[in-house]
Coordinates of C-alpha atoms in Angstrom, one line a residue:
M1 CA -19.5 -16.2 59.1
Q2 CA -18.5 -12.9 57.7
F3 CA -16.8 -14.7 54.8
I4 CA -19.9 -16.7 54.0
M5 CA -22.1 -13.7 53.9
T6 CA -19.7 -11.9 51.6
R7 CA -19.6 -14.8 49.2
R8 CA -23.4 -14.9 49.2
A9 CA -23.6 -11.2 48.6
M10 CA -21.1 -11.4 45.8
T11 CA -23.1 -14.2 44.2
R12 CA -26.3 -12.2 44.4
S13 CA -24.5 -9.2 42.9
L14 CA -23.1 -11.1 40.0
A15 CA -26.4 -12.7 39.3
T16 CA -28.0 -9.2 39.3
L17 CA -25.4 -7.9 36.9
A18 CA -25.9 -10.8 34.6
L19 CA -29.7 -10.1 34.5
I20 CA -29.1 -6.4 33.8
G21 CA -26.6 -7.3 31.0
T22 CA -29.1 -9.7 29.4
A23 CA -31.8 -7.0 29.6
L24 CA -29.6 -4.3 28.1
S25 CA -28.5 -6.5 25.2
G26 CA -32.0 -6.4 23.9
L27 CA -32.0 -2.6 23.8
P28 CA -31.3 -0.9 20.4
G29 CA -27.7 0.2 20.1
A30 CA -26.7 -1.5 23.3
A31 CA -25.0 -4.6 21.8
L32 CA -21.3 -4.6 21.3
A33 CA -19.8 -5.3 17.9
Q34 CA -19.6 -9.0 17.3
T35 CA -16.4 -8.7 15.4
S36 CA -13.6 -6.2 16.0
L37 CA -10.6 -6.1 13.6
R38 CA -7.3 -4.2 13.8
L39 CA -6.1 -2.8 10.5
A40 CA -2.4 -1.9 10.2
V41 CA -1.1 0.7 7.8
P42 CA 2.5 1.8 7.2
D43 CA 2.0 5.6 7.0
P44 CA 0.5 8.4 9.1
I45 CA -3.2 8.5 9.5
G46 CA -3.4 11.7 7.5
S47 CA -1.6 10.1 4.5
S48 CA -3.3 8.8 1.4
V49 CA -3.3 5.2 2.8
G50 CA -4.3 6.4 6.2
R51 CA -7.3 8.2 4.8
A52 CA -8.2 5.1 2.8
A53 CA -8.0 2.9 5.9
T54 CA -10.2 5.4 7.8
R55 CA -12.8 5.5 5.1
F56 CA -12.9 1.7 4.9
S57 CA -13.4 1.5 8.7
E58 CA -16.3 4.0 8.5
L59 CA -17.9 2.1 5.6
V60 CA -17.6 -1.3 7.3
E61 CA -19.3 0.0 10.5
E62 CA -22.0 1.7 8.4
K63 CA -22.7 -1.3 6.1
T64 CA -22.7 -3.9 8.9
D65 CA -24.8 -1.7 11.3
G66 CA -21.9 -1.8 13.8
E67 CA -21.7 -5.6 13.9
V68 CA -18.2 -5.4 12.5
T69 CA -15.7 -2.7 13.4
V70 CA -12.3 -1.9 12.1
E71 CA -9.7 0.0 14.2
V72 CA -6.9 1.6 12.2
F73 CA -3.3 1.6 13.5
P74 CA -1.0 3.9 11.5
D75 CA 2.7 4.4 11.2
G76 CA 3.5 0.7 11.2
V77 CA 3.1 0.4 14.9
L78 CA 1.6 -3.1 14.8
F79 CA 4.5 -4.5 12.9
G80 CA 7.5 -2.4 14.1
G81 CA 7.8 -0.7 10.7
D82 CA 9.1 -3.9 9.1
Q83 CA 6.9 -4.3 6.1
N84 CA 8.1 -7.8 5.1
A85 CA 7.5 -8.9 8.7
A86 CA 3.9 -7.5 8.4
I87 CA 3.0 -9.9 5.6
N88 CA 4.4 -12.8 7.6
Q89 CA 2.3 -11.7 10.6
L90 CA -0.8 -11.3 8.4
G91 CA -0.4 -14.8 7.0
A92 CA 0.1 -16.2 10.5
G93 CA -3.0 -14.4 11.8
S94 CA -1.2 -12.2 14.3
L95 CA -2.4 -9.2 12.2
D96 CA -6.1 -9.0 11.4
G97 CA -5.7 -6.6 8.5
L98 CA -3.1 -4.8 6.5
I99 CA -2.8 -2.2 3.7
L100 CA 0.6 -2.4 2.1
A101 CA 2.2 -1.8 -1.4
S102 CA 2.0 -4.6 -3.9
S103 CA 5.8 -4.2 -4.5
V104 CA 6.3 -5.4 -0.9
Y105 CA 4.1 -8.5 -1.6
A106 CA 6.4 -9.3 -4.6
S107 CA 8.9 -10.7 -2.1
F108 CA 6.4 -13.4 -1.3
E109 CA 4.5 -13.7 -4.6
P110 CA 6.8 -12.9 -7.5
R111 CA 3.8 -12.3 -9.9
M112 CA 3.2 -9.1 -8.1
N113 CA 6.3 -7.7 -9.8
A114 CA 4.3 -7.5 -13.0
I115 CA 2.5 -4.4 -11.7
S116 CA 5.8 -2.7 -11.2
L117 CA 7.4 -3.5 -14.6
P118 CA 8.9 -0.1 -15.5
Y119 CA 6.8 1.9 -17.9
L120 CA 4.3 -1.0 -18.4
F121 CA 1.3 1.3 -18.1
S122 CA 0.7 4.4 -20.2
D123 CA -1.8 6.1 -17.9
Y124 CA -3.9 5.6 -14.8
D125 CA -6.9 4.3 -16.7
Q126 CA -4.8 1.4 -18.0
L127 CA -3.5 0.7 -14.5
Q128 CA -7.0 0.7 -13.0
S129 CA -8.3 -1.6 -15.7
Y130 CA -5.4 -4.0 -15.1
L131 CA -5.9 -4.1 -11.3
A132 CA -9.7 -4.5 -11.6
G133 CA -9.5 -7.0 -14.5
E134 CA -8.4 -10.6 -15.1
P135 CA -4.7 -10.0 -14.2
G136 CA -5.6 -8.3 -10.9
D137 CA -8.0 -11.2 -10.1
E138 CA -5.2 -13.7 -10.7
L139 CA -2.9 -11.8 -8.4
M140 CA -5.5 -11.6 -5.7
A141 CA -6.2 -15.3 -5.9
S142 CA -2.4 -15.9 -5.5
L143 CA -2.6 -14.7 -1.9
D144 CA -4.6 -17.7 -0.8
R145 CA -1.4 -19.8 -0.3
L146 CA -0.1 -17.1 2.0
G147 CA -3.1 -17.4 4.3
V148 CA -4.3 -14.0 3.1
K149 CA -7.8 -12.8 1.9
G150 CA -7.4 -9.9 -0.5
L151 CA -10.2 -7.4 -0.6
G152 CA -8.9 -5.2 -3.4
F153 CA -6.1 -3.3 -5.0
F154 CA -6.2 0.5 -5.1
L155 CA -3.7 2.6 -7.0
R156 CA -0.9 4.8 -6.0
T157 CA 0.3 7.5 -8.3
F158 CA 3.3 6.7 -10.4
R159 CA 6.7 6.7 -8.7
N160 CA 9.2 9.6 -9.2
V161 CA 12.8 10.2 -8.2
T162 CA 13.8 13.0 -5.8
T163 CA 17.4 14.1 -5.5
R164 CA 19.3 16.6 -3.4
D165 CA 21.0 18.5 -6.2
T166 CA 20.9 16.5 -9.5
A167 CA 18.1 17.5 -11.9
I168 CA 17.2 14.4 -14.0
T169 CA 16.2 15.4 -17.5
T170 CA 18.2 13.0 -19.6
A171 CA 19.1 9.3 -19.4
E172 CA 22.7 10.2 -18.5
D173 CA 21.6 12.2 -15.4
F174 CA 21.0 8.9 -13.5
D175 CA 24.7 8.1 -13.7
G176 CA 26.3 7.6 -10.3
V177 CA 23.3 8.8 -8.3
T178 CA 22.8 6.8 -5.1
L179 CA 19.1 6.1 -4.7
R180 CA 17.3 4.4 -2.0
T181 CA 15.0 1.7 -3.3
P182 CA 12.7 -0.9 -1.7
N183 CA 14.3 -4.3 -1.1
N184 CA 13.0 -5.6 -4.4
A185 CA 15.2 -7.0 -7.2
L186 CA 13.1 -5.3 -9.9
F187 CA 13.7 -1.8 -8.6
V188 CA 17.4 -2.6 -8.1
S189 CA 17.8 -3.9 -11.7
L190 CA 16.0 -0.9 -13.1
F191 CA 18.3 1.7 -11.6
E192 CA 21.4 -0.4 -12.3
A193 CA 20.4 -0.4 -15.9
L194 CA 20.0 3.4 -15.9
G195 CA 23.5 3.8 -14.3
A196 CA 22.4 4.8 -10.8
N197 CA 23.6 3.2 -7.6
P198 CA 20.4 1.6 -6.1
T199 CA 20.6 1.1 -2.3
P200 CA 17.8 -1.0 -0.7
M201 CA 17.0 0.5 2.7
A202 CA 14.2 0.4 5.3
F203 CA 11.9 3.3 4.7
S204 CA 12.2 4.4 8.4
E205 CA 15.9 5.1 7.7
V206 CA 15.5 7.2 4.6
Y207 CA 15.1 10.7 6.0
S208 CA 18.2 10.4 8.1
A209 CA 20.2 8.9 5.2
L210 CA 19.1 11.8 3.0
Q211 CA 19.9 14.4 5.7
L212 CA 23.4 12.9 6.3
G213 CA 24.1 12.6 2.6
A214 CA 24.5 8.8 2.8
I215 CA 22.2 8.6 -0.3
D216 CA 21.5 11.3 -2.9
G217 CA 17.8 10.6 -3.4
Q218 CA 14.9 8.2 -3.3
E219 CA 11.9 7.2 -5.4
N220 CA 8.2 7.1 -4.5
P221 CA 4.8 8.5 -5.4
V222 CA 4.8 12.3 -4.8
E223 CA 2.7 12.1 -1.6
V224 CA 5.6 10.3 0.1
P225 CA 8.1 13.2 0.0
L226 CA 5.2 15.6 1.0
N227 CA 4.1 13.5 4.0
N228 CA 7.6 12.8 5.2
K229 CA 9.0 16.4 4.7
F230 CA 11.6 15.4 2.2
A231 CA 11.7 18.9 0.8
E232 CA 13.8 19.7 3.9
V233 CA 16.6 17.5 2.5
Q234 CA 15.8 17.2 -1.2
G235 CA 15.8 20.0 -3.8
Q236 CA 14.8 18.2 -7.0
L237 CA 11.5 16.5 -7.9
N238 CA 12.1 14.6 -11.1
M239 CA 8.9 13.5 -12.9
T240 CA 10.3 10.2 -14.1
Q241 CA 7.0 8.2 -13.5
H242 CA 9.1 5.1 -13.9
V243 CA 7.1 2.5 -12.1
A244 CA 3.4 1.8 -11.2
D245 CA 2.5 0.5 -7.8
S246 CA -0.7 -0.2 -5.9
F247 CA -1.9 -0.7 -2.4
L248 CA -3.5 -4.0 -1.4
L249 CA -6.2 -4.1 1.3
A250 CA -6.1 -7.6 2.9
L251 CA -7.3 -9.5 5.9
S252 CA -5.8 -12.7 7.4
N253 CA -7.9 -15.8 6.6
G254 CA -8.6 -16.1 10.3
A255 CA -9.9 -12.5 10.5
W256 CA -12.1 -13.1 7.5
E257 CA -13.6 -16.2 8.9
R258 CA -14.3 -14.4 12.2
I259 CA -16.6 -12.0 10.3
P260 CA -20.2 -13.5 10.4
E261 CA -20.9 -15.0 7.0
E262 CA -23.9 -12.8 6.5
Q263 CA -21.7 -9.7 6.9
R264 CA -18.9 -10.6 4.6
E265 CA -20.6 -9.2 1.5
A266 CA -21.0 -5.9 3.3
V267 CA -17.3 -5.8 4.2
Q268 CA -16.4 -6.5 0.6
E269 CA -18.8 -3.8 -0.6
A270 CA -17.1 -1.4 1.9
A271 CA -13.7 -2.2 0.3
D272 CA -15.0 -1.7 -3.2
E273 CA -16.6 1.6 -2.4
M274 CA -13.5 2.9 -0.7
I275 CA -11.3 1.9 -3.6
E276 CA -13.4 3.5 -6.2
A277 CA -13.5 6.8 -4.3
H278 CA -9.8 6.7 -3.4
N279 CA -8.6 6.1 -7.0
S280 CA -10.4 9.2 -8.2
E281 CA -9.2 11.3 -5.3
E282 CA -5.6 10.1 -5.6
I283 CA -5.3 11.0 -9.3
A284 CA -7.0 14.4 -8.8
A285 CA -4.7 15.2 -5.8
E286 CA -1.4 14.5 -7.6
Q287 CA -0.9 17.9 -9.2
D288 CA -1.9 19.7 -6.0
I289 CA 0.8 17.7 -4.1
I290 CA 3.4 18.7 -6.8
T291 CA 2.5 22.3 -6.3
Q292 CA 2.9 22.0 -2.5
L293 CA 6.3 20.5 -3.0
Q294 CA 7.3 23.4 -5.3
E295 CA 6.1 25.9 -2.7
Q296 CA 8.3 24.1 -0.2
G297 CA 11.3 24.8 -2.4
M298 CA 11.6 21.8 -4.7
Q299 CA 12.3 22.2 -8.4
V300 CA 10.1 20.1 -10.7
N301 CA 11.9 18.6 -13.7
Q302 CA 10.6 16.9 -16.8
F303 CA 12.5 14.8 -19.3
A304 CA 13.9 16.7 -22.2
D305 CA 12.5 16.0 -25.7
G306 CA 13.2 12.5 -26.7
E307 CA 14.7 11.5 -23.4
L308 CA 11.6 9.7 -22.0
A309 CA 11.7 7.3 -25.0
R310 CA 15.4 6.6 -24.3
V311 CA 14.8 5.9 -20.7
Q312 CA 11.8 3.7 -21.5
E313 CA 13.9 1.6 -23.9
I314 CA 16.6 1.1 -21.3
A315 CA 14.1 0.3 -18.6
R316 CA 12.1 -2.2 -20.7
G317 CA 15.4 -4.0 -21.4
I318 CA 15.2 -5.6 -17.9
Y319 CA 11.9 -7.4 -18.7
P320 CA 13.6 -10.6 -19.7
Q321 CA 15.4 -10.8 -16.4
F322 CA 12.1 -11.2 -14.6
E323 CA 10.2 -13.4 -17.0
E324 CA 11.1 -16.6 -15.1
Q325 CA 10.4 -15.0 -11.7
I326 CA 7.1 -13.5 -12.7
G327 CA 6.3 -16.5 -14.9
A328 CA 6.4 -16.3 -18.7
E329 CA 2.7 -16.9 -19.0
F330 CA 1.6 -14.2 -16.6
M331 CA 4.2 -11.7 -18.0
Q332 CA 2.8 -12.3 -21.5
K333 CA -0.8 -12.0 -20.2
S334 CA 0.2 -8.6 -18.6
L335 CA 1.9 -7.4 -21.8
D336 CA -1.1 -8.5 -23.9
F337 CA -3.5 -6.7 -21.6
V338 CA -1.8 -3.3 -21.9
Q339 CA -1.4 -3.7 -25.7
Q340 CA -5.1 -4.3 -26.3

């Protein structure tokens, strides 16, 4: 008898809770978000990409009146720091969203390598126009076959080489320098052509390798050595500006389809607004970051007169190696775009 009474009491309680829940759902602000997404980024939350992700999250919540929310997970925690694995997970739908460099996507979509052709872009205006223009649209569309919905490219500042002791001011200064590069054939070919010893390595291993002297240096936009305290193990910041790169904000197709159709335009607007603001801030912050690295003890080096042109000539000599991989038509489209 006691058991029957308890079941009845429980039934009445559950019914009461259901009624209360139904009533509360009609109150302003009481409804939970209809769609909650998890966005993975490879770097700390205070980094450039972390701040961009946070701003995107804020804008999505604002523009959808809270019906769509985005939770940011920094430091690669959702994909174990393996960036290639992250793209596989995104395409499979086990990641909702991801911000990652276009140079990593190049392992899955070779046309992405066009962005990183060395010394393709003369300045940031040209890079932004490319990413927002017809070439960028074609690259974005290429993600469909991976099961990925691209929301937009946003720029990174040009990549530069840091070294422990070697100041790079001439083409010959690359000779014999062991540099960590991404696991990307274009980067490897570039530094081989310049006479360096490129060493592909997971980024999570770079600080230790620099500290132990297993490698002499690395190459990245200047915010990377700042955020990762490379000034502790690197003495030279060489303003080579050899390669452009960009970040790509993307969702899995499954995550995109979970967003109510009437809210998708708002999510895209959030991405567009974040990208426009981020690009301006990123360019403006570059010199401040260089100053901070100087204050931390790094020496900033520029190419000597005439040396940039020599390095550019050597670097552009690798273009034919990647024509078949990128596709002759898309490579020519890219070259024509920057020569307009």
